[in-house]
Short mmCIF file of C-alpha atoms in Angstrom, two decimals:
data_model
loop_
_atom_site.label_atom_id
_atom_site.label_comp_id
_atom_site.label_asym_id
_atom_site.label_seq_id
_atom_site.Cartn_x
_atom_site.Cartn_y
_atom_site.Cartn_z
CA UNK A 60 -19.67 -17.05 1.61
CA UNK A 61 -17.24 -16.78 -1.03
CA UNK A 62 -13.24 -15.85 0.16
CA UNK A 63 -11.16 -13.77 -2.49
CA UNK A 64 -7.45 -14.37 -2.07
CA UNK A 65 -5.63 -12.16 -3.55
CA UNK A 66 -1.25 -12.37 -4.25
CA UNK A 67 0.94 -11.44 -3.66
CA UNK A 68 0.37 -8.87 -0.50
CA UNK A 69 2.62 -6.60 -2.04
CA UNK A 70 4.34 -6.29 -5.61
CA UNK A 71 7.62 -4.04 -5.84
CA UNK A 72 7.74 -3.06 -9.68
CA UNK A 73 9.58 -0.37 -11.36
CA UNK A 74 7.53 1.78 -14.10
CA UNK A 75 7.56 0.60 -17.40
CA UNK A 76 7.28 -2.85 -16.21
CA UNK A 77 4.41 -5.38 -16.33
CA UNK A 78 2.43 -6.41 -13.32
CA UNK A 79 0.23 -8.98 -12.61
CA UNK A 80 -2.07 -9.39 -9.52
CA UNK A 81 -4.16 -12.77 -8.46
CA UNK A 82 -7.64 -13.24 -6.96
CA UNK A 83 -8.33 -16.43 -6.28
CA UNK A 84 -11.98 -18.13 -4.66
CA UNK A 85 -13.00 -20.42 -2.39
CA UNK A 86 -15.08 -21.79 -5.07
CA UNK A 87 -16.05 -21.32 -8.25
CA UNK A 88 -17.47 -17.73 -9.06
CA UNK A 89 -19.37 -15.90 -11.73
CA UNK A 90 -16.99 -13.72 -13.62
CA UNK A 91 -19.98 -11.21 -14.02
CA UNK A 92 -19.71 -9.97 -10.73
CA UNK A 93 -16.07 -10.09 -10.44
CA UNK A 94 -14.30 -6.85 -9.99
CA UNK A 95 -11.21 -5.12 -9.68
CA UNK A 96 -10.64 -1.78 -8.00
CA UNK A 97 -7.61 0.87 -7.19
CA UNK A 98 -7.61 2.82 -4.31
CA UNK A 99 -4.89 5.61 -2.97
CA UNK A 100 -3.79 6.88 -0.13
CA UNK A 101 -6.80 8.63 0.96
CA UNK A 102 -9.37 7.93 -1.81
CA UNK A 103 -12.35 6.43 -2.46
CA UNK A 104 -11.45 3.13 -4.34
CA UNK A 105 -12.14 3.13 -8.26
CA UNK A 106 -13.73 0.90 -10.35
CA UNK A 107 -11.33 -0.50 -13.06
CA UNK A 108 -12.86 -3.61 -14.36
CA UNK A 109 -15.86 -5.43 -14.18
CA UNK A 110 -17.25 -8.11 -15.08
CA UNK A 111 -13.93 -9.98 -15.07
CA UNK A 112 -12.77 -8.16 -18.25
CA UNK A 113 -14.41 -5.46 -19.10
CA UNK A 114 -12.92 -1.66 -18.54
CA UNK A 115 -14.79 0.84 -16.93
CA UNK A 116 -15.45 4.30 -17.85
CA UNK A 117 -11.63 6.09 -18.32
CA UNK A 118 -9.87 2.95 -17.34
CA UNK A 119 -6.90 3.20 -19.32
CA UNK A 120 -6.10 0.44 -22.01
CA UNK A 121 -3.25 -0.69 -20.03
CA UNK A 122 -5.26 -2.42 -17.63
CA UNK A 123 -6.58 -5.75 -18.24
CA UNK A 124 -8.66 -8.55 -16.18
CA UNK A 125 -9.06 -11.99 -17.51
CA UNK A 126 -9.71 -15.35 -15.80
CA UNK A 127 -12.91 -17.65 -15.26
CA UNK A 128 -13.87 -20.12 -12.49
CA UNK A 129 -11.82 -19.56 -9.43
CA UNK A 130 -8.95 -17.76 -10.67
CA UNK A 131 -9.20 -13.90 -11.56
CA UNK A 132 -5.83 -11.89 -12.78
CA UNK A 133 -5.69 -7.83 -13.50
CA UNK A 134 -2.84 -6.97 -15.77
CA UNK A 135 -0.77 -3.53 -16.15
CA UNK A 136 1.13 -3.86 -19.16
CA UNK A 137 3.85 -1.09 -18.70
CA UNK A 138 3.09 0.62 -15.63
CA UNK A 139 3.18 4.07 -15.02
CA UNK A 140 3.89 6.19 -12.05
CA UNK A 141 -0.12 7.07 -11.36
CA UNK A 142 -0.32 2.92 -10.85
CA UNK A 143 1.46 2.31 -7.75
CA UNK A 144 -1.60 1.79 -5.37
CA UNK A 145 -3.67 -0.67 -3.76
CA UNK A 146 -5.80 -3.11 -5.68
CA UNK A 147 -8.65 -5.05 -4.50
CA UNK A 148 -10.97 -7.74 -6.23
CA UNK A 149 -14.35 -8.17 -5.41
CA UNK A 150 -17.06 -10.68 -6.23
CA UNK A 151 -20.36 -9.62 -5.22
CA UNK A 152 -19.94 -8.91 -0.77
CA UNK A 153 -16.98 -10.30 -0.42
CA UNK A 154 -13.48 -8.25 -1.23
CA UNK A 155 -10.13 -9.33 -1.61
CA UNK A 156 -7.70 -8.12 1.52
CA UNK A 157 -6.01 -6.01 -1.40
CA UNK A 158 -2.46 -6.21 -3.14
CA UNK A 159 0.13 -3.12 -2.64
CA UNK A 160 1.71 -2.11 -5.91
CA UNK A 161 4.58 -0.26 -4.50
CA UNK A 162 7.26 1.26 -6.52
CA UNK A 163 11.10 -0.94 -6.73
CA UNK B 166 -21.73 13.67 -13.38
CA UNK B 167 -22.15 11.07 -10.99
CA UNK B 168 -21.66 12.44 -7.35
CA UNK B 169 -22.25 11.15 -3.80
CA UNK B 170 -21.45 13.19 -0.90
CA UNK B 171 -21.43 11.29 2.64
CA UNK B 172 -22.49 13.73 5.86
CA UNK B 173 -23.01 12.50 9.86
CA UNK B 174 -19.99 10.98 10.26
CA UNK B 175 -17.83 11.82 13.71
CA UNK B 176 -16.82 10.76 17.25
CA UNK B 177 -19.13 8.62 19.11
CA UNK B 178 -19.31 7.09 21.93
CA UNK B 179 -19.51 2.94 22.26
CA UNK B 180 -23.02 2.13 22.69
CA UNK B 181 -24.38 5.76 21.23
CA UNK B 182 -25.98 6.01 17.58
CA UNK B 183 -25.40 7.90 14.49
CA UNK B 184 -26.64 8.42 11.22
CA UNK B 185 -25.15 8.77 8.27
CA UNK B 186 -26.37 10.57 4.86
CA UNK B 187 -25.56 9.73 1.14
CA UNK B 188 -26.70 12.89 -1.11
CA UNK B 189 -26.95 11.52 -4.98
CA UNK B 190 -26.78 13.32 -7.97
CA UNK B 191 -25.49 13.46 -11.54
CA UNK B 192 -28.41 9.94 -11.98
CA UNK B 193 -31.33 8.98 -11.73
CA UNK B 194 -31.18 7.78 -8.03
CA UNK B 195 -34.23 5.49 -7.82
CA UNK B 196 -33.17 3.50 -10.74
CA UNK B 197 -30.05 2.42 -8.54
CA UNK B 198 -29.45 0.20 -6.17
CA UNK B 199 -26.80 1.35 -3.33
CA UNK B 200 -24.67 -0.02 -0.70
CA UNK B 201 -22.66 1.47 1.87
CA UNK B 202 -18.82 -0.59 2.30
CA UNK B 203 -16.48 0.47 5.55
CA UNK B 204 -12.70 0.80 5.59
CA UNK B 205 -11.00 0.50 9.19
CA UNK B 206 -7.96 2.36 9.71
CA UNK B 207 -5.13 0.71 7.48
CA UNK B 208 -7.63 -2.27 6.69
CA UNK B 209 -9.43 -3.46 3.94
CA UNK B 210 -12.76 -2.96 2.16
CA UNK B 211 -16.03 -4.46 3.86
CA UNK B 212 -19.50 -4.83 2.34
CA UNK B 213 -21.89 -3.67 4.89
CA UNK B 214 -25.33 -3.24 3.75
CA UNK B 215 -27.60 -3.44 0.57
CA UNK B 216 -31.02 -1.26 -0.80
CA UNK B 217 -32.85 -2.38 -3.82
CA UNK B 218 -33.96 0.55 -5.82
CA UNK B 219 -37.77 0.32 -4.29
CA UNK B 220 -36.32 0.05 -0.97
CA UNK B 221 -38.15 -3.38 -0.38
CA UNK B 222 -35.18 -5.74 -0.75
CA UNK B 223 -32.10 -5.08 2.14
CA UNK B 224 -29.09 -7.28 3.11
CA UNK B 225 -26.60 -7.03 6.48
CA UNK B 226 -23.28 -8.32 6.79
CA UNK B 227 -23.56 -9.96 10.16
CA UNK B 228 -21.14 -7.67 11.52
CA UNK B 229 -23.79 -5.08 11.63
CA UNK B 230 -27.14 -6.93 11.19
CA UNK B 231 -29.22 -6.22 14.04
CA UNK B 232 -27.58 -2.40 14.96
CA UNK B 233 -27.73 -0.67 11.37
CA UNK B 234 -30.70 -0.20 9.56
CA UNK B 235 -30.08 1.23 5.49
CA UNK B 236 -32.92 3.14 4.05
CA UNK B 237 -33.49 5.33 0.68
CA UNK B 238 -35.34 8.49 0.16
CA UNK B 239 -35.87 8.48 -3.62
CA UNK B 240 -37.87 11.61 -3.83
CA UNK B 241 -34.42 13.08 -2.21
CA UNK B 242 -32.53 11.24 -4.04
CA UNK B 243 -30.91 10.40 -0.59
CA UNK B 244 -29.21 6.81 1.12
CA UNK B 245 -29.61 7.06 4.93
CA UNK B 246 -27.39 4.18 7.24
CA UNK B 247 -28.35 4.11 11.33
CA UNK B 248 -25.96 3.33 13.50
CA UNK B 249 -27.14 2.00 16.61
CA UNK B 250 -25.37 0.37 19.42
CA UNK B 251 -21.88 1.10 18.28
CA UNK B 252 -18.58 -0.64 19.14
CA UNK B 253 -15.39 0.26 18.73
CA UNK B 254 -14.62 -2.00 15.86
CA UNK B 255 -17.13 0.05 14.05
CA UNK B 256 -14.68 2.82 13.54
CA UNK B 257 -14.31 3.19 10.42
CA UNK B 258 -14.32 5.39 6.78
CA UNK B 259 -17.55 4.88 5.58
CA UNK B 260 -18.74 4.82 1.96
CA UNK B 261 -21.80 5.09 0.49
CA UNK B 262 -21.56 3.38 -3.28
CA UNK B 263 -24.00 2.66 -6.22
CA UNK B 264 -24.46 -0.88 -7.33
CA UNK B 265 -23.69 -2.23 -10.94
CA UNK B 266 -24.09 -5.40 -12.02
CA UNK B 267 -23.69 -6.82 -8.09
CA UNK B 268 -20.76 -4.61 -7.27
CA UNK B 269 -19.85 -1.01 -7.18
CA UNK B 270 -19.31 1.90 -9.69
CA UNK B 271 -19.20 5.13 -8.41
CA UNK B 272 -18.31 5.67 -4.54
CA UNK B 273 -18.51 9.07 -2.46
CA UNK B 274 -15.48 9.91 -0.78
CA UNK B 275 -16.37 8.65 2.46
CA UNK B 276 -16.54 9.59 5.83
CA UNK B 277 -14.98 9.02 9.26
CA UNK B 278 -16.97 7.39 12.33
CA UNK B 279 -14.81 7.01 15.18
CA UNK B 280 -16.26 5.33 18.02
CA UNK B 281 -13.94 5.66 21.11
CA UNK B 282 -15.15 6.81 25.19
#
């Protein structure tokens, strides 16, 4: 079974700035089934990007996922104040134990 | 639009049973396959179970294989998850989620199973 890693725990930003989150595997992964979601204080999480780099439905162009292989990274350019939240990769069963975007 | 509404959650006792619902609508349901993914209390995401579309094709994690059972009522466009023999590590928000592409695109908004004496 595949482990996601994902750093750091928790990223203190202030908005306008850029942020950039890591998911890392145990081994090497298909980027198809990678995935990166945002969840809120009591929400259902939200798709953002699948497929390692592709935006979902109303994901805003801000957000970005690249990487290949093991290593995964999700991108907010210039964050805004509706960003600070949690953020979890996935890859098929197995999720990441999520990154806190919290506000500087 | 895409909508799925989760119903049967509440307090429990350990060892008693519940079942939850998933209502679907806004897709074609049977076209879908679905999954249901748990959240303990200030915790992280867990896969818990898989449906193909036909029904014919279902996957545990081994937390729960052997208590919960996942089934699919495509003619009510409906995702079922029994809970049997349930521990307090169980408690949990649970959501019931449509798969895309191996993960998940649309999610209800979950519902609350605390199991506690």
């Amino acid at each position: 079974e595949v482990v996601l890693t994902q750093s750091p725990g928790t990223l203190s930003l202030s908005p306008g700035e850029r942020a950039t989150l890591s998911c890392r595997a145990s081994q090497t992964i298909s980027s198809t089934h990678l995935a990166w979601y945002q969840q809120k204080p009591g929400q259902a999480p939200r798709l953002l990007i699948y497929g390692a780099s592709s935006r979902a439905t109303g994901t805003p162009d801000r957000f970005s996922g690249s990487g290949s292989g093991t290593d995964f990274t999700l991108t907010i350019s210039r964050l805004e104040p509706e960003d600070f939240a949690l953020y979890y990769c996935q890859q098929s069963r197995s999720f990441g134990q999520g990154t806190k975007l919290e506000i500087k | 639009d895409v909508q799925l509404v989760e119903s049967g959650g509440g307090l429990v006792q350990p060892g008693r049973s519940l079942r939850l619902s998933c209502a679907a609508s806004g897709f074609t349901f049977s076209s879908y396959t679905m999954n249901w993914v748990r959240q303990a209390p200030g915790r992280g995401l867990e896969w818990i179970s898989y449906i193909s579309t036909s029904g014919r094709t279902i996957y545990y994690a081994d937390s729960v294989k052997g208590r919960f059972t996942i089934s699919r009522d495509n003619a009510k466009n409906s995702l079922y998850l029994q809970m049997n023999s349930l521990r307090h590590e169980d408690t949990a928000v649970y959501y019931c989620a449509r798969g895309f592409l191996g993960i998940e695109d649309y999610w209800g908004q979950g519902i609350l199973v605390t199991v506690s004496s």
